[in-house]
CSV table of C-alpha atoms in Angstrom, one decimal:
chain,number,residue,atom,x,y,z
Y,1,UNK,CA,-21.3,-25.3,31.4
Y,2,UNK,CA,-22.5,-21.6,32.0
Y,3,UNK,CA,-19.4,-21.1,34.0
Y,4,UNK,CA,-17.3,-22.3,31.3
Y,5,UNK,CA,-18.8,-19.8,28.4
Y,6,UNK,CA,-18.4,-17.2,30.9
Y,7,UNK,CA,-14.4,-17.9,31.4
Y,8,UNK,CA,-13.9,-18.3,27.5
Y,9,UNK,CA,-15.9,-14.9,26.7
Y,10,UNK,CA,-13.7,-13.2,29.5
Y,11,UNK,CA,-10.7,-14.5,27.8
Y,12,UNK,CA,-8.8,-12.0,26.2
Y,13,UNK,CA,-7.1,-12.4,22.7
Y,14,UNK,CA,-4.0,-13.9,22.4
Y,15,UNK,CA,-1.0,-11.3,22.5
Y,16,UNK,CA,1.5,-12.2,20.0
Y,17,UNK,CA,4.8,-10.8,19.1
Y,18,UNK,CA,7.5,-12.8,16.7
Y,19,UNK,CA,10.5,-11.5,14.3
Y,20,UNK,CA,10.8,-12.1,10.7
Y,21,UNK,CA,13.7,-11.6,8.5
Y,22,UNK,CA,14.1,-10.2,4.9
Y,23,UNK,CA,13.1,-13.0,2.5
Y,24,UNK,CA,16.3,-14.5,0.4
Y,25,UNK,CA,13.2,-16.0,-2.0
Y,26,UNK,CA,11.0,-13.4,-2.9
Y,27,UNK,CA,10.0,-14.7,-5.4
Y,28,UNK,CA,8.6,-16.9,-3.5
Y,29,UNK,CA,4.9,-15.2,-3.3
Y,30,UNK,CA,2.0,-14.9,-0.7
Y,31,UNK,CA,2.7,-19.0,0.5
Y,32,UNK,CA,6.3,-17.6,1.9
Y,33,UNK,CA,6.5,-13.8,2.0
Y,34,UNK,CA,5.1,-11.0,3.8
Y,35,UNK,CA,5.3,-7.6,2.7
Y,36,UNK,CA,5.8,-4.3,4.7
Y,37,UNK,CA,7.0,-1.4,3.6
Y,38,UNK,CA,8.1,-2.2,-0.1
Y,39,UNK,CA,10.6,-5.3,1.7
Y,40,UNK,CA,9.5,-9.0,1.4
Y,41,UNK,CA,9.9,-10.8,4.7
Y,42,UNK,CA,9.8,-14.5,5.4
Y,43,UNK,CA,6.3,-15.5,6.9
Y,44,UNK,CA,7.9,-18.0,9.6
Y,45,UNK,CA,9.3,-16.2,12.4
Y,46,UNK,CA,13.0,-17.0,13.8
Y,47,UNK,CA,11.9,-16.1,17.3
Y,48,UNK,CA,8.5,-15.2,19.4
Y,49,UNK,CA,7.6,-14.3,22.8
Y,50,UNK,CA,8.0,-18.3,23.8
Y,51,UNK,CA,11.5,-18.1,23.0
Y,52,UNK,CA,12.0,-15.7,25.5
Y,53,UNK,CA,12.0,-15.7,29.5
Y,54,UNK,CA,12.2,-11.7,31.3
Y,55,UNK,CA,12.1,-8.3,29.8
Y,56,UNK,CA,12.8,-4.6,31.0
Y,57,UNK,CA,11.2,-1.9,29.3
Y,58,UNK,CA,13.0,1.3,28.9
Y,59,UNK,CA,11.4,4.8,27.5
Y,60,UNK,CA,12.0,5.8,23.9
Y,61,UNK,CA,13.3,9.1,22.6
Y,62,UNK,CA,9.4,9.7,20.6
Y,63,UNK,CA,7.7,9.3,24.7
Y,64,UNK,CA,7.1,5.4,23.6
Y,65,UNK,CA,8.7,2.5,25.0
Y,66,UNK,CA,11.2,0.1,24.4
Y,67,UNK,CA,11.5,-3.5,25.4
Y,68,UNK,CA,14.6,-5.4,26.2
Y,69,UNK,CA,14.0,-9.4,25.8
Y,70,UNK,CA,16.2,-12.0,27.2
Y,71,UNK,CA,16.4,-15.3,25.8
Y,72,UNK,CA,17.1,-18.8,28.3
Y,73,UNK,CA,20.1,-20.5,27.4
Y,74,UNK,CA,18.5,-22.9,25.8
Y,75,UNK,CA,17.9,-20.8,23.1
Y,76,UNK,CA,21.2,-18.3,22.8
Y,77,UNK,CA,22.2,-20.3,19.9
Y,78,UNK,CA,19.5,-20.5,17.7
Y,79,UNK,CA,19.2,-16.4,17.9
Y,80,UNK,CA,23.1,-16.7,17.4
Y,81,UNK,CA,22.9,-19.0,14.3
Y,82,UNK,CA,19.6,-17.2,12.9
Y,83,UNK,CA,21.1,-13.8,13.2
Y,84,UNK,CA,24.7,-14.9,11.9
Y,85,UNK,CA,22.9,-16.8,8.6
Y,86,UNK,CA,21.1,-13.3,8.0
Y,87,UNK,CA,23.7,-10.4,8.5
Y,88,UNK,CA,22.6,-7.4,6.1
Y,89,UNK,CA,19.5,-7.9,6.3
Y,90,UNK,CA,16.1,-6.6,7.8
Y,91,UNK,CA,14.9,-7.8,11.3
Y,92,UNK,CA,11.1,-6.9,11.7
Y,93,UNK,CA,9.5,-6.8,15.1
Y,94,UNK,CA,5.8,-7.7,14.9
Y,95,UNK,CA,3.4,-6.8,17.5
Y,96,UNK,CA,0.2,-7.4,18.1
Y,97,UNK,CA,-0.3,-8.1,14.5
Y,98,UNK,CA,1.3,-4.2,14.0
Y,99,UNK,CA,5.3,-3.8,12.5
Y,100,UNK,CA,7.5,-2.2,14.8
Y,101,UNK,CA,10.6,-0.2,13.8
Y,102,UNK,CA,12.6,-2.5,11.5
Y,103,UNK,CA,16.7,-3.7,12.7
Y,104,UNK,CA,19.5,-4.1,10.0
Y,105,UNK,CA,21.1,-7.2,11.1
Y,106,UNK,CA,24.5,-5.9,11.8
Y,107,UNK,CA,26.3,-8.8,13.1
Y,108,UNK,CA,25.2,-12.3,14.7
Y,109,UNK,CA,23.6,-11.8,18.5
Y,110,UNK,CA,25.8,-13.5,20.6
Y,111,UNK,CA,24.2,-12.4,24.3
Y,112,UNK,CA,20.7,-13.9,24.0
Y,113,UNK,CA,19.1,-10.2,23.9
Y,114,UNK,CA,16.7,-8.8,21.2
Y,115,UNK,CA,15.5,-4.8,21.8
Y,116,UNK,CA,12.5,-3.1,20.2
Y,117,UNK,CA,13.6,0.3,19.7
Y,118,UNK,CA,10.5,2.2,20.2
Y,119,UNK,CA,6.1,1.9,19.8
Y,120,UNK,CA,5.3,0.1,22.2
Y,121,UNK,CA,2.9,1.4,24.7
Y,122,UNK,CA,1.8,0.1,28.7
Y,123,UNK,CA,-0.8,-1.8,27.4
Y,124,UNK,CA,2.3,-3.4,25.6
Y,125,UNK,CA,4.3,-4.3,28.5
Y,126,UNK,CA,1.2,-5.3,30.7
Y,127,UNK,CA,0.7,-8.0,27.9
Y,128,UNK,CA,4.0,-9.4,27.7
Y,129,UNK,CA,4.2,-9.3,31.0
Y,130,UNK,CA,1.4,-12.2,31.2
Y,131,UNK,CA,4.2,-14.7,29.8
Y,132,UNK,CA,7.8,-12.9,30.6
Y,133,UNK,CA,9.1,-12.2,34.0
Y,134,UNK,CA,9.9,-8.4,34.5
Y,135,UNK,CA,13.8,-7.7,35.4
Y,136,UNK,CA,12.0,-4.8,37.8
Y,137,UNK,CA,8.8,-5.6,38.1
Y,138,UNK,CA,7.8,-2.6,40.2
Y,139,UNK,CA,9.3,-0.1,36.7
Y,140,UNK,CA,6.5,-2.5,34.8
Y,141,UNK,CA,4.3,-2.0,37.2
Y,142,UNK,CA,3.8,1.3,37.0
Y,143,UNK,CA,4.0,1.4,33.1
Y,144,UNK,CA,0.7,-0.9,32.4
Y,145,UNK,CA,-2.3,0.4,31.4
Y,146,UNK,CA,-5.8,-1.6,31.2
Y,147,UNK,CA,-6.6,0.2,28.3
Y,148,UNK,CA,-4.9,0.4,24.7
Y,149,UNK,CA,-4.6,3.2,23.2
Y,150,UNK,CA,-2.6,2.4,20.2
Y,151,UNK,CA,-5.1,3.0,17.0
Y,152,UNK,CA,-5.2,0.2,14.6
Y,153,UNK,CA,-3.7,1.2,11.2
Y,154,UNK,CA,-5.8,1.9,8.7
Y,155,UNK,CA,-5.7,0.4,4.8
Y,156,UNK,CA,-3.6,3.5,3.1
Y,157,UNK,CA,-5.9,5.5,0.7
Y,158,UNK,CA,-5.2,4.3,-2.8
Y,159,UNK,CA,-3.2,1.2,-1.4
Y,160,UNK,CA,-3.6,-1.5,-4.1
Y,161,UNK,CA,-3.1,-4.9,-3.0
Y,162,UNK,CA,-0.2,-7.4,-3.6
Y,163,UNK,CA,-0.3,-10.4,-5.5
Y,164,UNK,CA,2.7,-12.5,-6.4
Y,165,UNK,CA,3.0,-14.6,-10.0
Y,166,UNK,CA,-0.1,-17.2,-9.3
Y,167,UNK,CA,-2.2,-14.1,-8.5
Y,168,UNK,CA,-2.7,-14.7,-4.9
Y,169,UNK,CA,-3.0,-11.9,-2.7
Y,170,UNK,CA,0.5,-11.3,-0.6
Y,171,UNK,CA,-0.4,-10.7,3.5
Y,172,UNK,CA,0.9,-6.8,4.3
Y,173,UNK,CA,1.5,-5.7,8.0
Y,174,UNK,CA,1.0,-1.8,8.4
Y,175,UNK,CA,3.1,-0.1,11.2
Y,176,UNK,CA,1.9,1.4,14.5
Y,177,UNK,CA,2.2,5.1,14.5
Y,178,UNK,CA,2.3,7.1,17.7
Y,179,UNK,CA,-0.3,9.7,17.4
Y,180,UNK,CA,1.1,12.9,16.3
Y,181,UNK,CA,4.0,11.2,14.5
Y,182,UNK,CA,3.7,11.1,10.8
Y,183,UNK,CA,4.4,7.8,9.1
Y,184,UNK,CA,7.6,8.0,7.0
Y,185,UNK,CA,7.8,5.8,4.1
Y,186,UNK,CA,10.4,3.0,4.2
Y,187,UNK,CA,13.1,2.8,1.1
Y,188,UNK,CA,12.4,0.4,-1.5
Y,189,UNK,CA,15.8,-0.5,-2.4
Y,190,UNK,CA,18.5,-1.8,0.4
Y,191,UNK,CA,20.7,0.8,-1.0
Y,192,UNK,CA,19.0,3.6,0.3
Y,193,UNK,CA,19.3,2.6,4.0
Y,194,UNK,CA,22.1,4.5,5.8
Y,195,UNK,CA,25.3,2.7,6.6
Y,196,UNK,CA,27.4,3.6,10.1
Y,197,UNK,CA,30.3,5.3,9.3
Y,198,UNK,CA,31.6,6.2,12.9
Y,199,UNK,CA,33.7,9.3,11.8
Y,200,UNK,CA,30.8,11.0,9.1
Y,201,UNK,CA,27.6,9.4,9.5
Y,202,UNK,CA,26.3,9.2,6.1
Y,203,UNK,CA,23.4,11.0,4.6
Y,204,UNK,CA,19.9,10.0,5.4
Y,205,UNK,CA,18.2,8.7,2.5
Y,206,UNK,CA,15.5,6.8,3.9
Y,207,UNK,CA,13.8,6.5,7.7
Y,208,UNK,CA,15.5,6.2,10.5
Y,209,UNK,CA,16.9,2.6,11.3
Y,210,UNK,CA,18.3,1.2,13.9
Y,211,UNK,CA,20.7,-2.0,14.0
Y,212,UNK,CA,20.5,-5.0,16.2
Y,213,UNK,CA,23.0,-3.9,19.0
Y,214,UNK,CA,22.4,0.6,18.7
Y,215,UNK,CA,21.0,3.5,16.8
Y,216,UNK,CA,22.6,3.9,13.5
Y,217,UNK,CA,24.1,7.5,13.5
């Protein structure tokens, strides 16, 4: 019995990390929807760390790093269909319970790979290491750290909270900030997210945002 409490309090907490799309319904309220960033995302994720089997990490242009995640075959064609059903909109990484640098889905992902951009951290890639298999495990290796050093955001001064037509309170997610890098606010309209234009890359109105295969310009 004693040896039993002991394994449970050494347990850590579960390490989760899922995608969400832009809501079509949100009107929908706090029972559906999500909110981050002034955009309304569907509470049911189209894909988590279980529908994945390997990673590679790779180092992002802010000192961060960035995660490659493979999919089995098994499930290339549900990340196809859910993709392809949601072109033009919003892709949110969630990690950890933190919002990772948002994807505009450009197109439908036909090669079983989903990247996050940037944020994560060694502590990161030791955790999802636990239930992927690294592509070079001696790279991951020498990326973990036991510790995290990632602060937990904090409720933004003045923030008032979200409730949708019945008056229930509508869940946020806050992003994870690398220390030192200022949080820029996300648009609030779709129409103020930069489009790729390969010969004049348009004018940024908004943060910068990347799409599901590369870096918008």
């Amino acid at each position: 019995m004693a040896a039993a409490m002991l394994f449970s309090c050494c347990q850590q907490k579960q390490y989760k990390a899922y995608f969400l799309t832009e809501s079509s319904n949100p009107e929908g309220g706090a029972a559906f929807n999500i909110l981050h960033n002034g955009h309304m995302y569907n509470r049911m994720p189209i894909m988590s760390l279980r529908h994945f089997e390997k990673f590679k990490s790779f180092m992002a242009e802010d000192g961060s790093y960035g995660v490659v995640l493979y999919t089995p075959k098994e499930y290339v064609l549900r990340l196809y269909t859910e993709t392809q059903q949601n072109i033009g909109k919003l892709m949110l990484p969630v990690v950890d319970g933190l919002a990772f640098p948002p994807m505009l889905i450009d197109r439908g992902i036909t090669d079983g790979q989903i990247i996050i951009w940037s944020g994560l951290n060694g502590y990161d890639l030791r955790r999802i290491g636990e239930t992927l298999k690294a592509v070079d495990p001696e790279i991951e290796e020498k990326r973990y750290q036991e510790e995290n050093p990632r602060p937990k955001p904090e409720l933004p001064t003045g923030a008032t909270t979200g409730k949708d037509a019945h008056g229930r309170i509508i869940p946020e997610l806050y992003s994870s900030v690398p220390s030192g890098n200022p949080a820029i606010p996300a648009p609030t309209d779709q129409s103020a997210i930069p489009a790729a234009t390969p010969s004049a890359p348009a004018e940024r109105k908004g943060p910068e945002l990347f799409s599901t295969r590369r870096k918008k310009p």
